Amino acid sequence: MYSVLDYGRMAADPVRMDAYARAIERAVKPGSVVVDLGAGTGVFSILAARAGAKRVHAIEPNPAVWLLSELAAENGVSDRITIHQATSYEVDLPERADVIISDLRGILPLHEENLYATRDARKRFLTSGGAALPQSDRLVVALVGGESMWHWLAESWESLDAHGVTSRAARASILNAPYSDRTHPIASSDVLSDARTWTTLDYATFDSSVVEGTCALTVGREGVAHGFAVWFEATILDDIRFDTAPGSPRIYSRLFLPFLDPLPVATGDRLEVTLRADAHGTRWAWDTTTSRGRTRQATFLGAPTAPEALLRQSAAHRPTLSSHGSRVRTLLERMDGARTVQDLAHDLERELPPESPLRARALDEVREVVSRYAR
Ligand SMILES: C[S@@+](CC[C@H](N)C(=O)[O-])C[C@H]1O[C@@H](n2cnc3c(N)ncnc32)[C@H](O)[C@@H]1O
């Protein structure tokens, strides 16, 4: 969960903020109703209110959203902002919005609930003919040097050699995962090929759970490639755009997909990459075809997991409740508005075996369930 400092760092990205501020200024008219989806601490809400909105619905599950009540007062717009501390899925609004503003991206727009929540919000909150910002994000891929990042990843376990312990499995696991380049920023001089559009996410029409595309890349200069960089160009509103290309110090950073081994390349070499990711941005696969053959990499090949855990993900699996699930169900059933948190914790504690280490944290467990599922 983001902290107030994190939200401050998002607001401190001048290119991102300038693009959103200009788009809000253009889209919000005096008297508009606005939804700030994923409001964080509500900077966009304040800008929308200042642009003339008569009502801004700031929707955000993070309790940090309550800072907005103070920020709105400081900025003289409290009377026009309504805070909904919840995910958008749990909110019903009394009116439709003329403008929805959101930035639910992470490193890329394929991040957690971004695509699902924005789609749902457009359907349920936006008036017909209303404006939803951003309009689209174009995802771009290129071959990159990324030497320092790659060595940092690939050699992260090698100090075990000194103790006579090998770690080939850890290396394979690490190199089958995507990374932010935040610790080792990819510079524009690291880009070794042309940059190609992998896919364009048009928020008005995107309706898929998987993104897949193949790009043919041509090497522009000789070097040693260590992976691919993926970034995006955002169209917030018509001509108001920004990108997160290598070399740009954006809050989002770039996604680095490492190779299993460094790949020397010469000017004019051609290669093909097929990229697949789920809409949440958690599962990735990248197949690289060069004149030397094809290499398949995927988070599936790298994530340590138990066979039972994989089985539980299967659509055909018939689950039963774990002991934790049973406790949560019992707790939920007892939340009838009569029992206090302390009562619930006492009951829970009494029902656990005397030797259970969970007895000591019964109150914490109740609080966790309450903060997640209760009013
Ligand atoms: C990248 S932050 C942006 C915050 C703020 N709009 C800004 O620009 O400073 C995205 C926020 O969206 C929130 N979020 C994610 N999914 C959400 C959903 N379904 N409904 C409401 N908020 C959501 C997250 O908690 C997070 O605070």
Coordinates of C-alpha atoms and ligand atoms in Angstrom, one line a residue:
M1 CA 0.0 0.0 0.0
Y2 CA 1.4 3.4 -1.0
S3 CA 2.4 5.9 1.7
V4 CA 1.9 9.6 1.8
L5 CA 5.5 10.0 0.7
D6 CA 4.9 7.7 -2.3
Y7 CA 2.0 9.8 -3.4
G8 CA 4.2 12.9 -3.0
R9 CA 6.8 11.3 -5.3
M10 CA 4.1 10.6 -7.9
A11 CA 3.1 14.3 -7.7
A12 CA 6.7 15.3 -8.0
D13 CA 7.1 13.8 -11.5
P14 CA 6.7 17.1 -13.4
V15 CA 6.0 15.6 -16.9
R16 CA 3.3 13.3 -15.6
M17 CA 1.7 16.0 -13.5
D18 CA 1.9 18.6 -16.2
A19 CA 0.2 16.2 -18.7
Y20 CA -2.6 15.4 -16.2
A21 CA -3.0 19.0 -15.1
R22 CA -3.4 20.2 -18.7
A23 CA -5.8 17.4 -19.5
I24 CA -7.9 18.2 -16.4
E25 CA -8.0 21.9 -17.3
R26 CA -9.2 21.1 -20.8
A27 CA -11.7 18.3 -20.0
V28 CA -13.3 19.6 -16.8
K29 CA -15.9 22.4 -17.4
P30 CA -17.6 24.6 -14.9
G31 CA -20.3 22.4 -13.3
S32 CA -18.8 19.1 -14.3
V33 CA -19.1 16.0 -12.2
V34 CA -15.8 14.2 -11.9
V35 CA -14.6 10.8 -10.7
D36 CA -11.0 10.6 -9.5
L37 CA -10.5 6.9 -9.7
G38 CA -7.7 5.6 -7.5
A39 CA -7.4 9.1 -6.0
G40 CA -4.5 8.4 -3.7
T41 CA -4.2 11.6 -1.7
G42 CA -6.4 13.4 -4.2
V43 CA -4.2 15.7 -6.2
F44 CA -6.2 15.2 -9.3
S45 CA -9.4 15.8 -7.3
I46 CA -8.1 19.2 -6.2
L47 CA -7.1 20.1 -9.7
A48 CA -10.6 19.1 -11.0
A49 CA -12.3 21.1 -8.3
R50 CA -10.1 24.1 -9.1
A51 CA -11.0 23.7 -12.9
G52 CA -14.7 24.2 -11.9
A53 CA -16.1 20.8 -11.1
K54 CA -19.2 21.1 -9.0
R55 CA -18.6 17.6 -7.5
V56 CA -15.6 15.4 -7.4
H57 CA -15.9 11.8 -6.2
A58 CA -12.5 10.7 -5.0
I59 CA -12.4 6.9 -4.8
E60 CA -9.5 5.2 -3.1
P61 CA -9.2 2.2 -0.7
N62 CA -6.0 3.5 0.9
P63 CA -6.8 5.3 4.2
A64 CA -4.2 7.9 2.9
V65 CA -7.1 9.3 1.0
W66 CA -8.3 11.1 4.2
L67 CA -5.3 13.4 3.8
L68 CA -7.5 14.8 1.0
S69 CA -10.0 16.3 3.4
E70 CA -7.2 18.5 4.8
L71 CA -5.6 19.2 1.4
A72 CA -9.0 20.2 0.0
A73 CA -9.6 22.5 3.0
E74 CA -6.1 24.1 2.5
N75 CA -7.0 24.7 -1.2
G76 CA -10.5 26.0 -0.6
V77 CA -12.3 23.2 -2.4
S78 CA -13.7 21.0 0.5
D79 CA -17.3 21.7 -0.4
R80 CA -17.0 20.1 -3.8
I81 CA -15.1 16.9 -2.9
T82 CA -16.6 13.6 -1.7
I83 CA -14.3 10.9 -0.4
H84 CA -15.2 7.3 -0.9
Q85 CA -12.7 5.1 1.0
A86 CA -13.2 1.9 -1.0
T87 CA -12.3 0.2 -4.2
S88 CA -14.3 1.4 -7.2
Y89 CA -16.0 -2.0 -7.3
E90 CA -17.7 -1.4 -4.0
V91 CA -18.9 2.1 -4.8
D92 CA -22.2 3.2 -6.4
L93 CA -22.5 6.8 -7.2
P94 CA -25.7 8.9 -7.0
E95 CA -24.9 10.6 -10.4
R96 CA -22.9 9.9 -13.6
A97 CA -19.6 11.7 -14.2
D98 CA -18.7 13.9 -17.1
V99 CA -15.0 13.2 -16.6
I100 CA -13.2 10.2 -15.1
I101 CA -9.5 10.7 -14.2
S102 CA -7.3 7.8 -13.4
D103 CA -3.7 6.7 -13.2
L104 CA -3.7 3.1 -11.8
R105 CA -0.6 2.2 -13.6
G106 CA 2.5 0.7 -12.0
I107 CA 5.7 0.5 -14.1
L108 CA 3.3 -0.2 -17.0
P109 CA -0.4 0.1 -17.5
L110 CA -0.6 -3.7 -17.1
H111 CA -0.8 -3.4 -13.3
E112 CA -3.1 -4.8 -10.7
E113 CA -6.6 -3.7 -11.3
N114 CA -5.9 -0.9 -13.8
L115 CA -7.5 -2.4 -16.9
Y116 CA -10.5 -4.0 -15.1
A117 CA -11.2 -1.0 -12.8
T118 CA -11.1 1.6 -15.5
R119 CA -13.3 -0.5 -17.7
D120 CA -15.8 -1.0 -14.9
A121 CA -15.7 2.7 -14.0
R122 CA -16.4 3.8 -17.6
K123 CA -19.4 1.5 -17.8
R124 CA -20.9 2.4 -14.4
F125 CA -19.8 6.0 -13.7
L126 CA -19.3 7.8 -17.0
T127 CA -22.1 9.6 -18.7
S128 CA -22.5 9.0 -22.4
G129 CA -20.2 11.3 -24.3
G130 CA -18.1 11.9 -21.1
A131 CA -14.3 12.0 -21.2
A132 CA -12.1 9.4 -19.5
L133 CA -8.5 10.2 -19.0
P134 CA -6.2 8.6 -20.0
Q135 CA -7.5 7.6 -23.5
S136 CA -4.8 5.0 -24.4
D137 CA -1.4 3.7 -23.6
R138 CA 1.0 2.4 -26.3
L139 CA 3.4 -0.2 -25.1
V140 CA 6.9 -0.3 -26.7
V141 CA 9.7 -2.8 -26.6
A142 CA 13.4 -2.6 -27.6
L143 CA 16.5 -4.6 -27.1
V144 CA 18.8 -3.1 -24.5
G145 CA 22.3 -3.4 -23.1
G146 CA 21.3 -3.3 -19.4
E147 CA 24.6 -4.8 -18.4
S148 CA 24.8 -3.5 -14.8
M149 CA 21.2 -4.5 -14.1
W150 CA 21.7 -8.0 -15.6
H151 CA 24.9 -8.7 -13.7
W152 CA 23.3 -7.4 -10.5
L153 CA 20.5 -9.9 -11.1
A154 CA 22.5 -12.9 -12.4
E155 CA 25.2 -12.7 -9.9
S156 CA 23.0 -12.0 -6.9
W157 CA 23.5 -15.5 -5.5
E158 CA 27.1 -16.0 -6.4
S159 CA 28.6 -15.2 -3.1
L160 CA 27.5 -18.6 -2.0
D161 CA 30.2 -20.1 -4.1
A162 CA 32.6 -19.1 -1.4
H163 CA 30.8 -21.5 0.9
G164 CA 30.8 -24.3 -1.7
V165 CA 27.1 -24.0 -2.3
T166 CA 25.9 -23.9 -6.0
S167 CA 22.9 -21.8 -6.9
R168 CA 22.0 -22.5 -10.6
A169 CA 18.3 -22.9 -9.7
A170 CA 18.2 -19.5 -8.1
R171 CA 19.8 -17.9 -11.1
A172 CA 17.3 -19.5 -13.5
S173 CA 14.5 -18.3 -11.3
I174 CA 15.8 -14.8 -11.1
L175 CA 16.3 -14.5 -14.9
N176 CA 12.7 -15.7 -15.6
A177 CA 11.1 -12.6 -14.0
P178 CA 10.5 -9.0 -15.0
Y179 CA 12.1 -6.1 -13.1
S180 CA 11.8 -2.4 -12.6
D181 CA 15.0 -0.7 -13.8
R182 CA 14.7 1.7 -10.8
T183 CA 17.9 0.4 -9.2
H184 CA 19.9 0.4 -12.4
P185 CA 18.1 2.9 -14.8
I186 CA 18.3 2.0 -18.5
A187 CA 19.7 5.0 -20.4
S188 CA 18.8 6.0 -23.9
S189 CA 22.3 5.0 -24.9
D190 CA 21.5 1.4 -23.7
V191 CA 18.9 0.9 -26.5
L192 CA 20.4 -1.3 -29.1
S193 CA 17.5 -1.8 -31.6
D194 CA 14.6 0.1 -33.0
A195 CA 11.7 0.5 -30.5
R196 CA 8.5 -1.2 -31.7
T197 CA 4.9 -1.0 -30.6
W198 CA 4.1 -4.2 -28.8
T199 CA 0.4 -3.3 -28.2
T200 CA -1.9 -0.4 -27.8
L201 CA -4.3 -0.4 -24.9
D202 CA -7.3 1.8 -25.9
Y203 CA -9.2 2.2 -22.7
A204 CA -12.5 2.7 -24.4
T205 CA -12.4 -0.7 -26.1
F206 CA -9.8 -2.9 -24.3
D207 CA -11.6 -6.1 -23.3
S208 CA -9.2 -8.9 -22.8
S209 CA -7.4 -10.6 -19.9
V210 CA -4.2 -11.2 -21.8
V211 CA -2.0 -9.0 -24.0
E212 CA 0.1 -10.7 -26.7
G213 CA 2.2 -9.5 -29.6
T214 CA 5.2 -10.2 -31.7
C215 CA 7.7 -7.5 -32.7
A216 CA 10.5 -7.8 -35.3
L217 CA 13.5 -5.7 -34.0
T218 CA 16.5 -4.6 -36.0
V219 CA 19.8 -3.9 -34.2
G220 CA 20.9 -0.3 -34.7
R221 CA 24.4 -0.6 -33.2
E222 CA 26.8 -3.3 -32.2
G223 CA 26.8 -4.3 -28.5
V224 CA 25.9 -6.9 -26.0
A225 CA 22.2 -7.2 -25.3
H226 CA 21.1 -8.3 -21.8
G227 CA 17.3 -8.2 -22.3
F228 CA 14.4 -6.1 -23.4
A229 CA 13.1 -2.9 -22.0
V230 CA 9.3 -2.3 -22.1
W231 CA 7.8 1.2 -21.6
F232 CA 4.7 3.1 -22.6
E233 CA 3.5 6.3 -24.3
A234 CA 0.4 7.6 -22.6
T235 CA -2.2 9.6 -24.4
I236 CA -4.0 11.4 -21.6
L237 CA -6.2 13.5 -23.9
D238 CA -5.8 13.9 -27.7
D239 CA -2.4 15.7 -28.1
I240 CA -1.5 15.6 -24.4
R241 CA 1.0 12.8 -24.1
F242 CA 4.1 11.7 -22.3
D243 CA 6.3 8.6 -22.4
T244 CA 8.5 6.7 -20.1
A245 CA 11.3 5.8 -22.6
P246 CA 14.8 4.9 -21.4
G247 CA 16.6 8.0 -20.2
S248 CA 13.4 9.7 -19.0
P249 CA 13.4 10.1 -15.2
R250 CA 9.7 9.2 -14.8
I251 CA 8.2 7.9 -11.6
Y252 CA 7.0 4.7 -13.4
S253 CA 10.6 3.4 -14.4
R254 CA 10.9 0.8 -17.2
L255 CA 10.3 -2.9 -17.2
F256 CA 13.4 -5.0 -17.8
L257 CA 13.0 -8.6 -19.1
P258 CA 16.4 -10.2 -18.8
F259 CA 18.0 -12.8 -21.1
L260 CA 19.3 -16.0 -19.6
D261 CA 22.7 -15.2 -21.1
P262 CA 24.2 -12.0 -22.7
L263 CA 23.6 -11.8 -26.4
P264 CA 26.3 -10.1 -28.6
V265 CA 24.6 -8.3 -31.5
A266 CA 25.9 -6.6 -34.7
T267 CA 24.4 -3.7 -36.6
G268 CA 21.6 -4.9 -38.9
D269 CA 21.0 -8.2 -37.0
R270 CA 17.3 -9.0 -36.8
L271 CA 15.4 -10.7 -34.0
E272 CA 11.9 -11.4 -33.1
V273 CA 10.3 -11.2 -29.6
T274 CA 6.8 -12.5 -28.7
L275 CA 5.6 -11.0 -25.5
R276 CA 2.7 -12.2 -23.5
A277 CA 1.4 -10.8 -20.2
D278 CA -1.8 -11.0 -18.2
A279 CA -3.7 -7.8 -17.7
H280 CA -2.6 -7.6 -14.0
G281 CA 1.1 -7.6 -15.2
T282 CA 1.9 -10.5 -12.9
R283 CA 2.6 -13.3 -15.5
W284 CA 5.0 -12.7 -18.3
A285 CA 6.4 -14.8 -21.1
W286 CA 9.0 -13.6 -23.6
D287 CA 10.2 -15.7 -26.5
T288 CA 13.2 -14.5 -28.4
T289 CA 14.1 -15.7 -31.8
T290 CA 17.6 -14.9 -33.3
S291 CA 19.6 -16.5 -36.1
R292 CA 20.9 -18.8 -33.4
G293 CA 17.5 -20.2 -32.4
R294 CA 14.6 -19.6 -30.0
T295 CA 14.7 -19.0 -26.3
R296 CA 11.6 -19.2 -24.2
Q297 CA 11.4 -17.4 -20.9
A298 CA 8.4 -17.0 -18.5
T299 CA 7.6 -16.1 -15.0
F300 CA 6.0 -19.6 -14.9
L301 CA 9.4 -21.2 -15.4
G302 CA 11.0 -19.1 -12.7
A303 CA 8.5 -18.8 -9.8
P304 CA 9.2 -21.4 -7.1
T305 CA 6.0 -23.1 -6.3
A306 CA 4.6 -26.4 -5.0
P307 CA 2.5 -28.7 -7.2
E308 CA -0.5 -28.3 -4.9
A309 CA -0.3 -24.5 -5.3
L310 CA -0.5 -24.9 -9.0
L311 CA -3.4 -27.2 -8.7
R312 CA -5.3 -24.7 -6.6
Q313 CA -5.1 -22.2 -9.6
S314 CA -6.7 -24.6 -12.0
A315 CA -10.2 -23.7 -13.1
A316 CA -11.2 -27.3 -12.7
H317 CA -10.1 -27.5 -9.1
R318 CA -12.8 -28.0 -6.4
P319 CA -11.5 -26.1 -3.4
T320 CA -12.4 -26.7 0.3
L321 CA -11.7 -24.3 3.1
S322 CA -8.3 -24.3 4.9
S323 CA -8.3 -24.0 8.7
H324 CA -7.6 -20.3 8.2
G325 CA -10.5 -20.0 5.8
S326 CA -12.8 -21.7 8.3
R327 CA -11.7 -19.3 11.0
V328 CA -12.4 -16.3 8.7
R329 CA -15.8 -17.7 7.8
T330 CA -16.7 -18.2 11.4
L331 CA -15.6 -14.6 12.2
L332 CA -17.6 -13.2 9.3
E333 CA -20.7 -15.0 10.4
R334 CA -20.4 -13.6 13.9
M335 CA -20.1 -10.0 12.7
D336 CA -23.7 -9.2 13.4
G337 CA -23.3 -5.6 14.7
A338 CA -23.8 -6.8 18.3
R339 CA -20.4 -8.3 19.2
T340 CA -17.4 -6.0 19.7
V341 CA -14.0 -6.7 18.2
Q342 CA -12.8 -7.7 21.6
D343 CA -15.8 -10.2 22.0
L344 CA -14.9 -11.7 18.6
A345 CA -11.2 -12.0 19.6
H346 CA -12.2 -13.7 23.0
D347 CA -14.3 -16.2 21.2
L348 CA -11.7 -16.9 18.6
E349 CA -9.0 -17.4 21.3
R350 CA -11.2 -19.7 23.3
E351 CA -11.8 -22.0 20.4
L352 CA -8.1 -22.3 19.4
P353 CA -6.2 -25.2 21.1
P354 CA -4.4 -24.0 24.3
E355 CA -1.0 -24.6 22.6
S356 CA -1.8 -22.7 19.4
P357 CA 0.6 -19.8 18.7
L358 CA -2.4 -18.1 17.0
R359 CA -4.1 -17.4 20.4
A360 CA -1.6 -14.6 21.1
R361 CA -2.7 -12.9 17.9
A362 CA -6.4 -13.4 18.0
L363 CA -7.1 -9.7 18.4
D364 CA -4.9 -8.9 15.4
E365 CA -6.5 -11.5 13.3
V366 CA -10.0 -10.1 14.1
R367 CA -8.8 -6.6 13.3
E368 CA -7.4 -7.7 9.9
V369 CA -10.7 -9.4 9.0
V370 CA -12.6 -6.3 10.2
S371 CA -10.5 -3.9 8.2
R372 CA -10.8 -6.0 5.1
Y373 CA -14.5 -7.1 5.1
A374 CA -16.5 -5.1 7.7
R375 CA -18.0 -1.7 8.1
Ligands
LIG1 C1 -0.6 5.1 -9.0 S1 -1.6 5.6 -7.7 C2 -2.2 7.1 -8.2 C3 -2.7 8.0 -7.1 C4 -3.2 9.4 -7.5 N1 -4.2 9.4 -8.5 C5 -2.0 10.2 -8.0 O1 -1.9 10.4 -9.2 O2 -1.3 10.7 -7.2 C6 -3.0 4.5 -8.0 C7 -4.0 4.4 -6.9 O3 -5.1 3.6 -7.3 C8 -5.7 2.9 -6.2 N2 -6.5 1.8 -6.8 C9 -6.1 0.7 -7.3 N3 -7.2 0.0 -7.7 C10 -8.3 0.7 -7.3 C11 -9.7 0.5 -7.5 N4 -10.2 -0.6 -8.0 N5 -10.5 1.5 -7.0 C12 -10.0 2.6 -6.4 N6 -8.7 2.8 -6.3 C13 -7.9 1.9 -6.8 C14 -4.4 2.5 -5.5 O4 -4.7 2.2 -4.1 C15 -3.5 3.7 -5.6 O5 -3.6 4.6 -4.6

